[in-house]
Tab-separated table of C-alpha atoms and ligand atoms in Angstrom:
chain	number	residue	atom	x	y	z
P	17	UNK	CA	111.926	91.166	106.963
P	18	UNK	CA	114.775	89.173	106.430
P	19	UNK	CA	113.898	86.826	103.345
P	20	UNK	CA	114.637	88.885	100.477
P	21	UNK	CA	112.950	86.035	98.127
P	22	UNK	CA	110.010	86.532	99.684
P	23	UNK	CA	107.420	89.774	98.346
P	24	UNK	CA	106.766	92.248	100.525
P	25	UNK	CA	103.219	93.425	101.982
P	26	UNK	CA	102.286	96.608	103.713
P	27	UNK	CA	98.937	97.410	104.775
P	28	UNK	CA	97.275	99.872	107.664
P	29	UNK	CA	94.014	100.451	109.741
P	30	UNK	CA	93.420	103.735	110.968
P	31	UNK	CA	92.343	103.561	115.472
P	32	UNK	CA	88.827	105.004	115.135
P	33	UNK	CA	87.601	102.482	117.250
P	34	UNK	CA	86.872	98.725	117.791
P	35	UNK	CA	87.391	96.983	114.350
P	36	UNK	CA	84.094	95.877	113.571
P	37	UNK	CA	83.671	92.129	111.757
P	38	UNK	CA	83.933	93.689	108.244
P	39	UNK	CA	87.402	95.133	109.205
P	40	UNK	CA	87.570	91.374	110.693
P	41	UNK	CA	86.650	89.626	107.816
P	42	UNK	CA	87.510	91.818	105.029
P	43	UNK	CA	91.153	93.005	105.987
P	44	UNK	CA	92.866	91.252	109.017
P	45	UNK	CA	91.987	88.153	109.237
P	46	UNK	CA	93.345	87.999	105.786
P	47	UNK	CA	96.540	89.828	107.107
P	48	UNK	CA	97.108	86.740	109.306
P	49	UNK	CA	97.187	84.052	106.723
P	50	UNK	CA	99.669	86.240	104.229
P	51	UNK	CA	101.989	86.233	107.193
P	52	UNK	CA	102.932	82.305	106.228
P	53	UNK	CA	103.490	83.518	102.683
P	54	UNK	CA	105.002	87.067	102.859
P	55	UNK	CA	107.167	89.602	104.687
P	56	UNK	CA	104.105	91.618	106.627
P	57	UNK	CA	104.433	94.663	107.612
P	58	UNK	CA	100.919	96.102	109.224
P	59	UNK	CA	100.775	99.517	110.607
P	60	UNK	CA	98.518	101.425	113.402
P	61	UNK	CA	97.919	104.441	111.030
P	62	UNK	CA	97.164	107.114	113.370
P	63	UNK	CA	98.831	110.221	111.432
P	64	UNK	CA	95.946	109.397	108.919
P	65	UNK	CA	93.149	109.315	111.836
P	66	UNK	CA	94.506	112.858	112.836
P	67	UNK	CA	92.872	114.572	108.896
P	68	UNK	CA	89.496	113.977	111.238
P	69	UNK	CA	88.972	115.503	114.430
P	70	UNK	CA	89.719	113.364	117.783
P	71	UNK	CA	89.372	113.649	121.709
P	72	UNK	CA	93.084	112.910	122.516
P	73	UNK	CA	92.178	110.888	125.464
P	74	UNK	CA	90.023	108.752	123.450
P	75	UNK	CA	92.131	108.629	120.434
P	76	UNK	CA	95.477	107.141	122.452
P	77	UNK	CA	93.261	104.407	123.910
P	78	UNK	CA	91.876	103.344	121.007
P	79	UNK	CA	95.338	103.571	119.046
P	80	UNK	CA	96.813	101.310	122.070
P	81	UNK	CA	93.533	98.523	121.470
P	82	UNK	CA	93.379	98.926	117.903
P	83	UNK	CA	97.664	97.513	118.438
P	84	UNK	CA	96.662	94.795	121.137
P	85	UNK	CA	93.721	94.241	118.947
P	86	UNK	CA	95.980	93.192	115.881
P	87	UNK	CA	98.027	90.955	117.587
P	88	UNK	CA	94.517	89.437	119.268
P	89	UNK	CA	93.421	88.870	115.832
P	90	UNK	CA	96.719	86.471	115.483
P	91	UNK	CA	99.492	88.846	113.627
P	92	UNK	CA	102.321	87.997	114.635
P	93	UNK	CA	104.537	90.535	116.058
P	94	UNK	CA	108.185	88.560	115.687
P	95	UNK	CA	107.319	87.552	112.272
P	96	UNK	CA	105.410	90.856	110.707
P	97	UNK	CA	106.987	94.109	110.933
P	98	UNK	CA	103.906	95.334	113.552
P	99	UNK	CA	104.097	99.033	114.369
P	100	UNK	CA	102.285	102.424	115.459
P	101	UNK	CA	102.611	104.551	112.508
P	102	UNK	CA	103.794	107.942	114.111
P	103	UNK	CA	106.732	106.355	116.485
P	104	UNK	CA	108.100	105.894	113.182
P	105	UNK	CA	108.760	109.564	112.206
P	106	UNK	CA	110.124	108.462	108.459
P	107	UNK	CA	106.762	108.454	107.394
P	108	UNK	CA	106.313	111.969	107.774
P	109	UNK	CA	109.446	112.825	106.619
P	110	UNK	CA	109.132	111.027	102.923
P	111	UNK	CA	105.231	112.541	103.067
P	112	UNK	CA	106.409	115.763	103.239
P	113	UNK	CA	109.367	114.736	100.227
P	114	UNK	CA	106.378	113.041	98.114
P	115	UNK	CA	104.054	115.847	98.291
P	116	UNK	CA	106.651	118.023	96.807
P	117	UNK	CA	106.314	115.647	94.078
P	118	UNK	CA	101.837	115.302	93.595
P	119	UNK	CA	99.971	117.347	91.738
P	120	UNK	CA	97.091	119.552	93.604
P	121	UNK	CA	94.591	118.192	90.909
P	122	UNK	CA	95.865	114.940	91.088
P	123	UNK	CA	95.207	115.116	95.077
P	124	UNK	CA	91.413	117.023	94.013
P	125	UNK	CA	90.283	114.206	92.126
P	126	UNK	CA	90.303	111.926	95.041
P	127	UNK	CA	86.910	110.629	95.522
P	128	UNK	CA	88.165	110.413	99.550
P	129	UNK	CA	88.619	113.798	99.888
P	130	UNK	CA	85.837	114.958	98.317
P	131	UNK	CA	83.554	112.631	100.364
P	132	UNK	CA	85.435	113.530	103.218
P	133	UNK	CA	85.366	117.249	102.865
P	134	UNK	CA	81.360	116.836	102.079
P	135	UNK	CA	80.863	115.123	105.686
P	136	UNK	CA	83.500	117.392	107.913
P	137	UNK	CA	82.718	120.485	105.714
P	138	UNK	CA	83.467	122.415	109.122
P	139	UNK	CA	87.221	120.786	109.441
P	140	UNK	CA	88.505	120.116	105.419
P	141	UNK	CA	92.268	120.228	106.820
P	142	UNK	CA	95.221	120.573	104.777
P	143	UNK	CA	96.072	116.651	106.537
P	144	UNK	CA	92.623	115.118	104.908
P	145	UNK	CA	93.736	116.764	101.175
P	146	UNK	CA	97.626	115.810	101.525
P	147	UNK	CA	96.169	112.374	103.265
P	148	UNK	CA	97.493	109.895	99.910
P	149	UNK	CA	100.889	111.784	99.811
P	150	UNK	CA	101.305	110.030	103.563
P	151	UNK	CA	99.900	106.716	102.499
P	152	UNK	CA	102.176	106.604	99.639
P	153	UNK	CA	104.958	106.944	101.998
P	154	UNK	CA	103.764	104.408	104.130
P	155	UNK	CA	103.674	102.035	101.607
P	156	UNK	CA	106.958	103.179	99.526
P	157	UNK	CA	109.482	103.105	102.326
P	158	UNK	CA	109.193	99.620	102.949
P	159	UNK	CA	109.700	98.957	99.442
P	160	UNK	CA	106.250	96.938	99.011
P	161	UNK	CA	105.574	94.553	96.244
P	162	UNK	CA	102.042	94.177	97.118
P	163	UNK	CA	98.722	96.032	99.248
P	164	UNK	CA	95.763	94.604	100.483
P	165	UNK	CA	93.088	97.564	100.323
P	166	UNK	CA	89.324	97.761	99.498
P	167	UNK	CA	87.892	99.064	96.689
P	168	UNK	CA	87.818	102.272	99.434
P	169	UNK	CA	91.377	102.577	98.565
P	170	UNK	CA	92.237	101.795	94.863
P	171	UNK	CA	92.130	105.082	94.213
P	172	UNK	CA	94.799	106.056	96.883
P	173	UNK	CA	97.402	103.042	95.873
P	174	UNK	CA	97.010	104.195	91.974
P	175	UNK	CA	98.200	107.703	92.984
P	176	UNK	CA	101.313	105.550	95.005
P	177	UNK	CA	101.897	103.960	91.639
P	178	UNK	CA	101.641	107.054	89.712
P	179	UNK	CA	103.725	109.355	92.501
P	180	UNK	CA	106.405	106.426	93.034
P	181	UNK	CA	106.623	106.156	88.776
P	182	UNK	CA	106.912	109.827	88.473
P	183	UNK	CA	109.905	109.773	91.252
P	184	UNK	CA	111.735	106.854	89.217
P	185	UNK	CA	111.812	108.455	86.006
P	186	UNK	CA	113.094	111.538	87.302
P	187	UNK	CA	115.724	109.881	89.871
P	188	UNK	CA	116.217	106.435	88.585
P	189	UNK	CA	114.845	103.289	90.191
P	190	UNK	CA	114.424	104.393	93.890
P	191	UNK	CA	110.855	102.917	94.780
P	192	UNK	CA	109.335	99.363	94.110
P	193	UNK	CA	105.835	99.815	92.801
P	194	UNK	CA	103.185	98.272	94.707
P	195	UNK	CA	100.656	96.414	93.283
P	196	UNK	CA	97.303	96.138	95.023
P	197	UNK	CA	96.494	92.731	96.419
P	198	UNK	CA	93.400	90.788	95.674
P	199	UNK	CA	92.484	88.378	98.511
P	200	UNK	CA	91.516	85.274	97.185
P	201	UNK	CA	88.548	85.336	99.841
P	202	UNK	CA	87.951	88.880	100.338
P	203	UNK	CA	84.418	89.092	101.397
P	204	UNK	CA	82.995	92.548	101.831
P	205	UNK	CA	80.592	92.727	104.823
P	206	UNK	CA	77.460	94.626	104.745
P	207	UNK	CA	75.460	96.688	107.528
P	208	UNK	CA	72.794	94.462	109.436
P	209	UNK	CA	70.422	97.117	109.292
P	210	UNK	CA	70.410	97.901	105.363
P	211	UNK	CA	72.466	95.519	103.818
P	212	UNK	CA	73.444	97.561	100.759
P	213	UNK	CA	75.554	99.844	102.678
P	214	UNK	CA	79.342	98.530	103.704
P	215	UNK	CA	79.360	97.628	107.503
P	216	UNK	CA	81.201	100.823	109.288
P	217	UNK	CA	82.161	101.753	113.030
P	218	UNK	CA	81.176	104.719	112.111
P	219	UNK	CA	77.393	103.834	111.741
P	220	UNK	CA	74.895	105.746	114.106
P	221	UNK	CA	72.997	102.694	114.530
P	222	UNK	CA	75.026	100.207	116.617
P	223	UNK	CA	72.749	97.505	115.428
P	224	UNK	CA	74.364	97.964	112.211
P	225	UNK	CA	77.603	96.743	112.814
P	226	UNK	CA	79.431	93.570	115.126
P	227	UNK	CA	82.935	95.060	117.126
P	228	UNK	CA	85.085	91.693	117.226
P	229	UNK	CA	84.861	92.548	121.048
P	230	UNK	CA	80.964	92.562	121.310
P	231	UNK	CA	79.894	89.660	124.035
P	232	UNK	CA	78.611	86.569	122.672
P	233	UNK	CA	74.991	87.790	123.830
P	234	UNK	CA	75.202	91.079	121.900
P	235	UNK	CA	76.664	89.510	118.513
P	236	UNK	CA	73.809	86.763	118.905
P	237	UNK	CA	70.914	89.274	119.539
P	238	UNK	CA	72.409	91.480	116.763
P	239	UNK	CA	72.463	88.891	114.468
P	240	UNK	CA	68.642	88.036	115.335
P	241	UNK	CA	67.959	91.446	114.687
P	242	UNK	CA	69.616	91.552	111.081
P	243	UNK	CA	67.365	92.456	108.217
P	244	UNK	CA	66.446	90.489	105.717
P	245	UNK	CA	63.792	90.119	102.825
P	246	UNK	CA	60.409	88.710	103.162
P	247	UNK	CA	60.658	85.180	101.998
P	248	UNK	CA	62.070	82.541	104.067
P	249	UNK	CA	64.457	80.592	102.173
P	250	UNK	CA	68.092	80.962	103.069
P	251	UNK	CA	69.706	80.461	99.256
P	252	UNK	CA	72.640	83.049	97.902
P	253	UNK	CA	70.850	84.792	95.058
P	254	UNK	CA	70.617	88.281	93.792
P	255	UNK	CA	68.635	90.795	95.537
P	256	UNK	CA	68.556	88.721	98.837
P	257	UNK	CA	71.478	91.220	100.118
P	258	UNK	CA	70.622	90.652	104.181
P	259	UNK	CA	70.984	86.867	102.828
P	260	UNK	CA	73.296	86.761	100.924
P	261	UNK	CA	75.377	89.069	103.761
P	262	UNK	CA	74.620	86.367	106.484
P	263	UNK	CA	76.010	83.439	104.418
P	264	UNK	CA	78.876	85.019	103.550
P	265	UNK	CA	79.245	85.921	107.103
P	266	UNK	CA	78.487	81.910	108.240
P	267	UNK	CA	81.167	80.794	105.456
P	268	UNK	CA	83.740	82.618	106.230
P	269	UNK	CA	83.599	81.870	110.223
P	270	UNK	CA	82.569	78.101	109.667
P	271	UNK	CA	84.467	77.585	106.291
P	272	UNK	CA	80.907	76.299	104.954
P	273	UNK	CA	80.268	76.351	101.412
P	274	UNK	CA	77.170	78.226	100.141
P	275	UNK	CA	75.746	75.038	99.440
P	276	UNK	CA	76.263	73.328	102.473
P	277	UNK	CA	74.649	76.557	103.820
P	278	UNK	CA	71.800	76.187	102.167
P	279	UNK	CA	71.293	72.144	102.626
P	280	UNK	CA	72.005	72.771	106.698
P	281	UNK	CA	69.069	75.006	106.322
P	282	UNK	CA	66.737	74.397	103.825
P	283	UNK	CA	63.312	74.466	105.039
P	284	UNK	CA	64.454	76.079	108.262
P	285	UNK	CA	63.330	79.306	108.057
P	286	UNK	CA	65.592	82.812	108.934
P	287	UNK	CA	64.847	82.617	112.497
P	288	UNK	CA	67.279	79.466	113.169
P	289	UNK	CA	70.003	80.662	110.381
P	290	UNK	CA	70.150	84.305	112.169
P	291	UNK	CA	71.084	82.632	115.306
P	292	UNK	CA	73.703	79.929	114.151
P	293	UNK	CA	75.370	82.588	112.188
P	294	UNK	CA	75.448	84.888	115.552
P	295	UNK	CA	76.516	81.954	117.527
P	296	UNK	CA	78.935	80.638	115.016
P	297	UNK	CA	80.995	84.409	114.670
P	298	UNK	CA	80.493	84.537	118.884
P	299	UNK	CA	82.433	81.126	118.739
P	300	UNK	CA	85.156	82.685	116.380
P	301	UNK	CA	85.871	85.888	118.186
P	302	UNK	CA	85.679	84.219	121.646
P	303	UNK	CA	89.388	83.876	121.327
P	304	UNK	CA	90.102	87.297	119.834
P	305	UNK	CA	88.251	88.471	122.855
P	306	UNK	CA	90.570	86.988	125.300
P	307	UNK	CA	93.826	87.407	123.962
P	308	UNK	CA	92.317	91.143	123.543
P	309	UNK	CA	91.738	91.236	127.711
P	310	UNK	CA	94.976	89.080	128.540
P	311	UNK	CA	96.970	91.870	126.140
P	312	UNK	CA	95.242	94.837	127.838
P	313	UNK	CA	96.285	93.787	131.060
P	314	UNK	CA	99.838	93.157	130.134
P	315	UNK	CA	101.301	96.656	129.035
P	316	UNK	CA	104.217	96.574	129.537
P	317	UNK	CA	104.778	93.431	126.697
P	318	UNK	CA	102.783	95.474	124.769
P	319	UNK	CA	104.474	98.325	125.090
P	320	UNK	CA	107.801	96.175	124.386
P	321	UNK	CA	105.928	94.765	121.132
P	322	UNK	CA	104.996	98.671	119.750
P	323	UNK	CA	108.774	99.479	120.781
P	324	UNK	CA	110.449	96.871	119.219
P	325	UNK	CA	108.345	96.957	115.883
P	326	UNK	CA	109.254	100.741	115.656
P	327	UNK	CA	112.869	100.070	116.107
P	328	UNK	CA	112.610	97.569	113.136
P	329	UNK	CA	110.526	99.675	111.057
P	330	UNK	CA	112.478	102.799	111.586
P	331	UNK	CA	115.918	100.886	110.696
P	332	UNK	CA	114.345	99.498	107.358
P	333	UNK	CA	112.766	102.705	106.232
P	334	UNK	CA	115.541	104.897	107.087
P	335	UNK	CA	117.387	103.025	103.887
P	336	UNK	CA	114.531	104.343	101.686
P	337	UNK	CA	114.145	107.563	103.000
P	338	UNK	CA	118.138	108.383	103.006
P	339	UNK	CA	117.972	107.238	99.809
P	340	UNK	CA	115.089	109.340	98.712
P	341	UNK	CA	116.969	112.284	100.346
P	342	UNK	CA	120.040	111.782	98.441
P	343	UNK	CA	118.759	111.605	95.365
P	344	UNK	CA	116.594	115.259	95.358
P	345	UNK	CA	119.600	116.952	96.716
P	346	UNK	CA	119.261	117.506	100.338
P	347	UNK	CA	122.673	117.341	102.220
P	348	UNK	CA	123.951	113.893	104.199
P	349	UNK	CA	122.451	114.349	107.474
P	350	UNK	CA	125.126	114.049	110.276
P	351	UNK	CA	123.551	114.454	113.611
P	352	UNK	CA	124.256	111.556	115.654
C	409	LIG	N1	93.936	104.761	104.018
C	409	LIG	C1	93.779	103.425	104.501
C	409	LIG	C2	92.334	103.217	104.978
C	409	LIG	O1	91.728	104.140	105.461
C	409	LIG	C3	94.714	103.118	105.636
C	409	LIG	C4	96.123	103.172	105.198
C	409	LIG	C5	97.047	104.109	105.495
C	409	LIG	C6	96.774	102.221	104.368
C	409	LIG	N2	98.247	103.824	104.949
C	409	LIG	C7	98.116	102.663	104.241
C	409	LIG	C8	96.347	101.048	103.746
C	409	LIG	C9	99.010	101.962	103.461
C	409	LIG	C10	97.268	100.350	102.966
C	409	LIG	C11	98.592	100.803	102.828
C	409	LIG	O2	91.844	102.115	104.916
């Protein structure tokens, strides 16, 4: 992060498993391209996976791949500030400052929460309610201009902007205030089984969803298996969701306009356009797939790239948090 004229990004994705082509498509792939344009800084946000219950065992593998799996997807590690969000243990710390300084209604009124707490009603932790407090630290300490997020998390980056405001009236101008980023092409990806609902990792049906590490086989007979509507033109048009799902889907791995889409198959019926779009996104994450495999086999660079991102990130959001600590009145810390 050393060009200061450049704005500043911070985004996360929490290790609950293989990103799935939605993640792909709808977050990282865009994280790659603003690396040309921005200081990156892209975080493994496993704190935030902790507000739901995990097996541990599990939970560090998947934190480790959902890491190799970021630099797979092409972020660059000596270029974007690329860390795992608990070796970084700032982010606690100004959590803990920041919750002093959110409301408990503000914090009920999360649509999150409540959806969360409705689905884990047997676990509704203290960690899932206080969850934006440590999101607002994530993105505050590094002093972001702007955050890519879904619609999933407008909600959360508001209450940043509101707790963050709040701090700078009181204290004076301590914390930039983010703005949430709009990709330009930010596609949403649907389930392949009911194309209305957002494609999730978290679906029972594993038919509903592509992992980026799926063979080529399994995205291709997934992709056959997508459903659709009953007539057989493949046009972009309201209603068609499972259509209008799979050309969004073909464009973004082929660069295709809908148009072109729809000339390449006109008169073909779904049957051919199901399988070019499965081989066309097999094509695309081939690559991601073996850098995945070459990175997984290579820990101890990996463990070198988590290291070294964590020293970086802990040195640049130390200035923040001793900042933040000086102004509410808590004494100089000494300890070597
Ligand atoms: N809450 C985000 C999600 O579930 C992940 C996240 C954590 C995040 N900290 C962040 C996203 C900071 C953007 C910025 O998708």
């Amino acid at each position: 992060m050393s060009e200061q004229t450049k704005k500043i990004i911070f985004s996360g994705i929490q290790p609950t498993g293989v990103f799935t082509l939605g993640n792909y498509i709808g977050a990282v792939r865009n994280w790659v391209t603003l690396q040309e344009e921005y200081n990156c800084a892209y975080s493994i946000v496993d704190m935030h996976a902790l507000t739901v219950r995990q097996d541990p065992q599990k939970f560090r593998q998947q934190s480790l791949e959902s890491f190799a799996l970021l630099l797979a997807c092409g972020i660059n590690p000596d270029k974007s500030l690329t860390f795992i969000q608990s070796h970084v243990r700032t982010h606690a710390e100004l959590s803990w400052i920041l919750s002093c300084y959110t409301q408990f209604g503000e914090l009920s009124r999360m649509t999150q929460f409540k959806d969360k707490s409705a689905k884990h009603a047997d676990n509704v932790n203290v960690g899932l309610f206080t969850y934006p407090a440590l999101m607002a630290a994530d993105i505050l300490l590094y002093k972001t201009d702007l955050v890519p997020v879904g619609a999933d998390q407008k909600q959360h980056l508001e209450l940043s902007r509101d707790i963050a405001t709040r701090f700078n009236n009181l204290y004076g101008n301590v914390f930039t205030i983010p703005e949430p980023y709009i990709p330009k092409i930010g596609a949403k990806v649907m389930s392949l089984a009911d194309p209305t609902k957002k494609m999730s990792k978290s679906d029972d049906n594993v038919n509903a969803f592509i992992s980026i590490l799926d063979k080529p086989e399994v995205i291709v007979k997934k992709f056959k298996r997508a459903v659709t509507d009953s007539d057989m033109e493949v046009v972009y048009r309201e209603g068609k969701d499972g259509i209008n799902n799979l050309m969004t889907i073909y464009s973004t791995v082929t660069g295709k306009s809908f148009d072109e889409i729809e000339n390449e198959f006109s008169g073909k019926g779904y049957g051919v356009f199901k399988t070019a779009v499965g081989e066309a996104v097999a094509d695309h994450l081939g690559p991601v797939r073996e850098n995945f495999e070459r990175l997984m086999n290579d820990k101890a660079y990996l463990q070198e790239c988590y290291t070294k991102g964590a020293q970086k990130a802990l040195q640049f959001s130390t200035r923040t948090l001793d900042k933040v600590k000086h102004k509410v009145g808590l004494v100089k810390n000494e300890v070597k």
